[in-house]
GROMACS .gro file of C-alpha atoms in nm:
model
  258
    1UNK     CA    1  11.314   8.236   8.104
    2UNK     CA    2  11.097   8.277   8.436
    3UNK     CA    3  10.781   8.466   8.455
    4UNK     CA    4  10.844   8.826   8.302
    5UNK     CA    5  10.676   8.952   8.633
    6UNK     CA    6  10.957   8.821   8.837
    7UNK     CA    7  11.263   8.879   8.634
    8UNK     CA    8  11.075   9.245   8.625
    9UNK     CA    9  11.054   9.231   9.024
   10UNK     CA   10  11.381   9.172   9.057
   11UNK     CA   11  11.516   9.471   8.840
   12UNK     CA   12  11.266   9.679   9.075
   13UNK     CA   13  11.440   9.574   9.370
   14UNK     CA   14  11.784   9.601   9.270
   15UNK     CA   15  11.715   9.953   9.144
   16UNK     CA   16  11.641  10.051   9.476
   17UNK     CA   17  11.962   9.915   9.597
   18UNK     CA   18  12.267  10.033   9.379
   19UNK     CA   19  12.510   9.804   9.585
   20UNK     CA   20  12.351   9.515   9.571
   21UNK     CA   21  12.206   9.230   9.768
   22UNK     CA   22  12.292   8.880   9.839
   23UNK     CA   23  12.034   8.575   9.700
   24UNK     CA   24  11.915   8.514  10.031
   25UNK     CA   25  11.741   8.892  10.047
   26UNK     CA   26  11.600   8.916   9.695
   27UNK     CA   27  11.457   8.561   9.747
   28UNK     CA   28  11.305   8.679  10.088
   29UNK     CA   29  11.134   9.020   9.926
   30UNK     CA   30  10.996   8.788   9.634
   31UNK     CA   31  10.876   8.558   9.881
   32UNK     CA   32  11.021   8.251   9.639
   33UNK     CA   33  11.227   7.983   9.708
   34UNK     CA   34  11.592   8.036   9.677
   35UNK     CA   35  11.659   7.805   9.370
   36UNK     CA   36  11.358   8.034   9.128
   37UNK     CA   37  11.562   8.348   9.241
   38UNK     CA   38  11.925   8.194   9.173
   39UNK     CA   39  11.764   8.081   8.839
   40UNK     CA   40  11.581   8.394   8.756
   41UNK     CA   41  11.878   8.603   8.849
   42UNK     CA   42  12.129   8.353   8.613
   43UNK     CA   43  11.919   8.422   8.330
   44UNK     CA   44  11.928   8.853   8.423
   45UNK     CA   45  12.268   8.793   8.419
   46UNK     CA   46  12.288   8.552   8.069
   47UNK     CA   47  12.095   8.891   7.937
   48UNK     CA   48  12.388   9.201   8.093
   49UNK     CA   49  12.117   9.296   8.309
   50UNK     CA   50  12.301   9.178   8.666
   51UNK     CA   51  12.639   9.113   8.748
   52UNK     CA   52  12.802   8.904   9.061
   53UNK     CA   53  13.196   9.016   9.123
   54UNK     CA   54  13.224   8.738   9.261
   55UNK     CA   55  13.065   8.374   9.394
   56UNK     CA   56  12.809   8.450   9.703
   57UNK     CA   57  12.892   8.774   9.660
   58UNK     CA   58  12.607   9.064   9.617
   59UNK     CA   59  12.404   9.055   9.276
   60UNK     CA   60  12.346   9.399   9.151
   61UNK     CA   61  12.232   9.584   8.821
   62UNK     CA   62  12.480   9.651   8.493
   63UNK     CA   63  12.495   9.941   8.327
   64UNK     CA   64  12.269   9.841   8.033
   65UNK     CA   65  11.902   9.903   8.202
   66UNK     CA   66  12.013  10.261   8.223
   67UNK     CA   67  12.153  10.231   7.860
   68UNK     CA   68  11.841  10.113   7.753
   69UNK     CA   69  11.626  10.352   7.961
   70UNK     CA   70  11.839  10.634   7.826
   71UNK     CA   71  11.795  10.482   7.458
   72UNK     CA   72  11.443  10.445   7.514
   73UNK     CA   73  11.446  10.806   7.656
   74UNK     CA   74  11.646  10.967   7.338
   75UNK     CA   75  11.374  10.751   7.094
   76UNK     CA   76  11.079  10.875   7.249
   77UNK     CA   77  11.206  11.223   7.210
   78UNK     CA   78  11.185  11.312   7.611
   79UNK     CA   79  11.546  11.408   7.620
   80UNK     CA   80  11.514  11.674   7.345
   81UNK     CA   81  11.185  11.744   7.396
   82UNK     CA   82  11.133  11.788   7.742
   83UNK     CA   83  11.457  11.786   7.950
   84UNK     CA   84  11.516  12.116   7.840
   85UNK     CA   85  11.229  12.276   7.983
   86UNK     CA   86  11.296  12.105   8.295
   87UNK     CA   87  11.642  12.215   8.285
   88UNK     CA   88  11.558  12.565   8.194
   89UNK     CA   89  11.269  12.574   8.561
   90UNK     CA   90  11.556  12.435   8.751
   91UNK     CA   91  11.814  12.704   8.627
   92UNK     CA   92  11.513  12.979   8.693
   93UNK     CA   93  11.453  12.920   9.011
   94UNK     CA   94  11.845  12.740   9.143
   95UNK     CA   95  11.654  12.428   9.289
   96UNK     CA   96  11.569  12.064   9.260
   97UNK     CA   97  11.288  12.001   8.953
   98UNK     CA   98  11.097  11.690   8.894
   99UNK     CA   99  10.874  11.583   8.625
  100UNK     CA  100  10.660  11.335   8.715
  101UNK     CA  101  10.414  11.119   8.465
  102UNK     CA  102  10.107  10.967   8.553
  103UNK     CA  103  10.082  10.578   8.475
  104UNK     CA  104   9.797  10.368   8.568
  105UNK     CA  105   9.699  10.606   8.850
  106UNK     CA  106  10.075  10.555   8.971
  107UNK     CA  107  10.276  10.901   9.006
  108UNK     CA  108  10.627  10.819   8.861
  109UNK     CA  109  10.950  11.032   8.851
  110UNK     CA  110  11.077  11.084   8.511
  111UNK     CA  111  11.320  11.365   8.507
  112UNK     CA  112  11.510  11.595   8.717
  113UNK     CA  113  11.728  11.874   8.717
  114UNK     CA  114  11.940  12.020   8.975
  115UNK     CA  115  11.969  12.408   8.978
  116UNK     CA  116  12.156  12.458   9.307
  117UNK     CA  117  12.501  12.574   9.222
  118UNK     CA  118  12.597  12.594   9.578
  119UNK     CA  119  12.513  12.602   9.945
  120UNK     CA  120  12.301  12.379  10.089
  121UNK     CA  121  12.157  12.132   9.825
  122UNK     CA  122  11.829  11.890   9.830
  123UNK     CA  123  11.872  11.598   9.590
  124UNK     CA  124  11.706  11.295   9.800
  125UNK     CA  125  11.693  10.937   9.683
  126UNK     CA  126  11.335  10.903   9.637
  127UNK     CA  127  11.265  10.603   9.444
  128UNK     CA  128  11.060  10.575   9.135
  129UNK     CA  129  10.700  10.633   9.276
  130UNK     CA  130  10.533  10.908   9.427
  131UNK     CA  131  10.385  10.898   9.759
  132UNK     CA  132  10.067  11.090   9.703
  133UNK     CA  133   9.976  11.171  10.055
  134UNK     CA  134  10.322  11.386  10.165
  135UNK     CA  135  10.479  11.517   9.844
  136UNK     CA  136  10.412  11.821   9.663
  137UNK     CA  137  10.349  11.614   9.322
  138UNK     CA  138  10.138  11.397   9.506
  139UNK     CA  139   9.893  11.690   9.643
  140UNK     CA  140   9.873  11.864   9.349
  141UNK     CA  141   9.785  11.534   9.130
  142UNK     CA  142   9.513  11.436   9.342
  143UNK     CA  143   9.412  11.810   9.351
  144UNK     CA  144   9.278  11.746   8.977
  145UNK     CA  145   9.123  11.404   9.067
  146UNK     CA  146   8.770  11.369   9.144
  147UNK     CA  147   8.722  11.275   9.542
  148UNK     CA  148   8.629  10.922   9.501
  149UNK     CA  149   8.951  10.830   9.269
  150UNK     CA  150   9.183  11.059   9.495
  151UNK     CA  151   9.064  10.850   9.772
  152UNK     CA  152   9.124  10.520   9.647
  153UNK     CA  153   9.451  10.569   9.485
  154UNK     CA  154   9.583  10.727   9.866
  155UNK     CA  155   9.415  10.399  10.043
  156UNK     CA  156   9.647  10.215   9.789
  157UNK     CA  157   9.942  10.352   9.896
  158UNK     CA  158   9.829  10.390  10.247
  159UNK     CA  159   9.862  10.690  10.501
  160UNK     CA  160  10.202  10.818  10.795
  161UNK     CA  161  10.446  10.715  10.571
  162UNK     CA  162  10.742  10.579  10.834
  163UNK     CA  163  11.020  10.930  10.778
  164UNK     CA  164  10.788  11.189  10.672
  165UNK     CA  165  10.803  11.510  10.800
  166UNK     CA  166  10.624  11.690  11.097
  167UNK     CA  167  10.351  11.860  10.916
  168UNK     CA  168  10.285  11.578  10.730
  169UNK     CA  169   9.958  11.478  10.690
  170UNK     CA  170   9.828  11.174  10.870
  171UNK     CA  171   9.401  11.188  10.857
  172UNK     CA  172   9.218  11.183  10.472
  173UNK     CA  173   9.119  11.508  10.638
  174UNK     CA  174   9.453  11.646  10.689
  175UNK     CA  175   9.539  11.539  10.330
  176UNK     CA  176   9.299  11.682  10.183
  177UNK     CA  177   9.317  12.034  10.353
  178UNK     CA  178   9.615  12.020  10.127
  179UNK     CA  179   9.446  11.911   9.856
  180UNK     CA  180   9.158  12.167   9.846
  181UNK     CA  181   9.449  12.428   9.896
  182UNK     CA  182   9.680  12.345   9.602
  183UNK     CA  183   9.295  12.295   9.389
  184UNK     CA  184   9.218  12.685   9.485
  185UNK     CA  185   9.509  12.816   9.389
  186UNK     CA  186   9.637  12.566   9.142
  187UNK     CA  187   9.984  12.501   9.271
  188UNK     CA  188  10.069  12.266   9.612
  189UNK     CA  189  10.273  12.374   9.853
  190UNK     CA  190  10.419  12.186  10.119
  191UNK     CA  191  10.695  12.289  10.416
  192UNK     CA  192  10.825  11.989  10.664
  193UNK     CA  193  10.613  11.788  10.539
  194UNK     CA  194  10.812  11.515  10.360
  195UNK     CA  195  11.105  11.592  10.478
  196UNK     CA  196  11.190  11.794  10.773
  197UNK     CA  197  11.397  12.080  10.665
  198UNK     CA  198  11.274  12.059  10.277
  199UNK     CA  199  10.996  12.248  10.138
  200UNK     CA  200  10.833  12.228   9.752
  201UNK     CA  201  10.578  12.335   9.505
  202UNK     CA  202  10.437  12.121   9.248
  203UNK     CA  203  10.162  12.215   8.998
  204UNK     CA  204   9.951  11.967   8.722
  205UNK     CA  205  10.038  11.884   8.390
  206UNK     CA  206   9.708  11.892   8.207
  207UNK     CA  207   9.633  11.725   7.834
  208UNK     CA  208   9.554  12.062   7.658
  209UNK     CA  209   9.195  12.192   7.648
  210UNK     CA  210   9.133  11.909   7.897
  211UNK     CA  211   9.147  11.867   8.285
  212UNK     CA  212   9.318  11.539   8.204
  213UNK     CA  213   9.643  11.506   8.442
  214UNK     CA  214   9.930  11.387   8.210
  215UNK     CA  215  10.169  11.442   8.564
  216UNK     CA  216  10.331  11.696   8.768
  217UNK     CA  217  10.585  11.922   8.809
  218UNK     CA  218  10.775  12.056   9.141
  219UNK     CA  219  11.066  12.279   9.251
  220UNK     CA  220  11.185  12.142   9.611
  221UNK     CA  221  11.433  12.281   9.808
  222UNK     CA  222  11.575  12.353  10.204
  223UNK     CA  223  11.311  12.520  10.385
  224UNK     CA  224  11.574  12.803  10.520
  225UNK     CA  225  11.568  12.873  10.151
  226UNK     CA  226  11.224  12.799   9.990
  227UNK     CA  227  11.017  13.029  10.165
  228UNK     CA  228  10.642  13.105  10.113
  229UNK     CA  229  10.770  13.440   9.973
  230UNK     CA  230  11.009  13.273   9.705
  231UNK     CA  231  10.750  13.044   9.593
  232UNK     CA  232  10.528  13.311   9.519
  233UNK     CA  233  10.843  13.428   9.294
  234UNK     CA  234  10.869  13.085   9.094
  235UNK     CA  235  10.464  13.034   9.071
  236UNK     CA  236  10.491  13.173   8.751
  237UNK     CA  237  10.753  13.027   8.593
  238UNK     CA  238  10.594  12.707   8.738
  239UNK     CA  239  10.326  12.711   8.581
  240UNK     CA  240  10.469  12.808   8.259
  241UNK     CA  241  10.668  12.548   8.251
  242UNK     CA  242  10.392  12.238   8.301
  243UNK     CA  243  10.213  12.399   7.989
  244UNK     CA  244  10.528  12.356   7.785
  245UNK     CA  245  10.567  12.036   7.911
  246UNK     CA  246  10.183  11.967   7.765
  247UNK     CA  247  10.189  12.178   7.464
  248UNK     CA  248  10.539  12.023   7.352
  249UNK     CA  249  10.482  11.661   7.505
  250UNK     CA  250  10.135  11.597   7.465
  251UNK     CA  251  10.180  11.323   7.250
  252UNK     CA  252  10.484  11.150   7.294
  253UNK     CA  253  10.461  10.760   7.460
  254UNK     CA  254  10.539  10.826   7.842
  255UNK     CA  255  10.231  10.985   7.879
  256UNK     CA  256   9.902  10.816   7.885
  257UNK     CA  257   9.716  10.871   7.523
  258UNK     CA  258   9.343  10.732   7.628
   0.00000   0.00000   0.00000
């Protein structure tokens, strides 16, 4: 087998592409020759992990990395455990709920629930990792960061994402008016700023008795719909709902135990 870090790379990129892409493109994001990608993607393939319909056609993922992320999902006891309380925030408040867990100062998306029956509905393609400096989940993880950690995970990812919204931030300053709000009042709020047309809410899920950040939890939806007013509604509930996730979740293996 190749490098683990490649084979891993290339999962990563196919992830983000559900239809596929030819050799030529997954060779040109890995910045490898050709002949390591054809060979790294034969032995993804040898393993169920990528399939080609046909020859020179488009290499894309199998079903089995979501069989195994489900499998891993059911044995760590996150689908019984804590998809319910997601499920039940998402049903209280009829919009979009994430749950997202904090991994080597990465913000990842773990879990979602759809409560919008109807009407206009937000379910974006977002990818895997949080962009800290425009999303709800972002603000309100860095709002329980000291400064000089907040700052260097933001210069990681860098600042004016390319598609964020108009009120998004684009000075440290900016972002961290934000910041300091969501820290006073515990919960971030954000309108047009990731997306035009989309506002969200997102409040810290904190190791109990500790001001240790285990993730984040938000409830997005069309700004015509989440208003400043209905926010206020679902703070509660919110809020409730990230200390379930860390009184119930504490300790299972998608969160960080150190």
């Amino acid at each position: 087998m190749q490098p683990p870090d490649r084979a891993v790379s290339v999962i990563e990129i196919l992830a983000r592409h559900a239809f596929g892409l030819p050799l030529s493109e997954i060779a040109d994001q890995l910045s490898i020759p050709r002949s390591a990608t054809h060979r790294l993607l034969a032995d993804l393939r040898d393993e169920g992990y990528v399939r080609q319909d046909y020859d020179g056609g488009a290499y894309r993922l199998t079903a089995k990395l979501v069989a195994v992320g489900y499998e891993y999902l059911s044995a760590a006891s996150v689908s019984s455990r804590l998809q319910p309380i997601i499920d039940r925030l998402a049903e209280q408040t009829g919009e979009l709920v994430v749950l997202a867990v904090v991994d080597r100062g990465k913000l990842l998306r773990l879990i979602k629930a759809q409560g919008a029956r109807g009407g206009l509905l937000y379910n974006p393609d977002e990818g895997i990792e949080v962009y800290l400096p425009a999303t709800s989940n972002g603000h309100a993880y860095l709002s329980v960061l000291d400064e000089d950690e907040a700052l260097q995970l933001v210069a990681r990812q860098g600042m004016n994402q390319e598609g964020a919204g108009k009120n998004a931030p684009r000075t440290i300053r900016q972002l961290f008016e934000y910041v300091e709000r969501a820290r006073e009042t515990g919960i971030a709020r954000i309108f047009d700023v990731w997306v035009d047309g989309t506002s969200a809410m997102a409040a810290p899920v904190l190791r109990p008795g500790s001001r240790i950040p285990l993730g984040t939890i938000s409830v997005a939806g069309p700004t015509i719909r989440m208003t400043s007013e209905r926010m206020d509604q679902f703070a509660d509930a919110l809020k409730a709902a990230c200390n379930a996730v860390a009184e119930t979740g504490f300790d299972l293996p998608i969160f960080e135990q150190a």
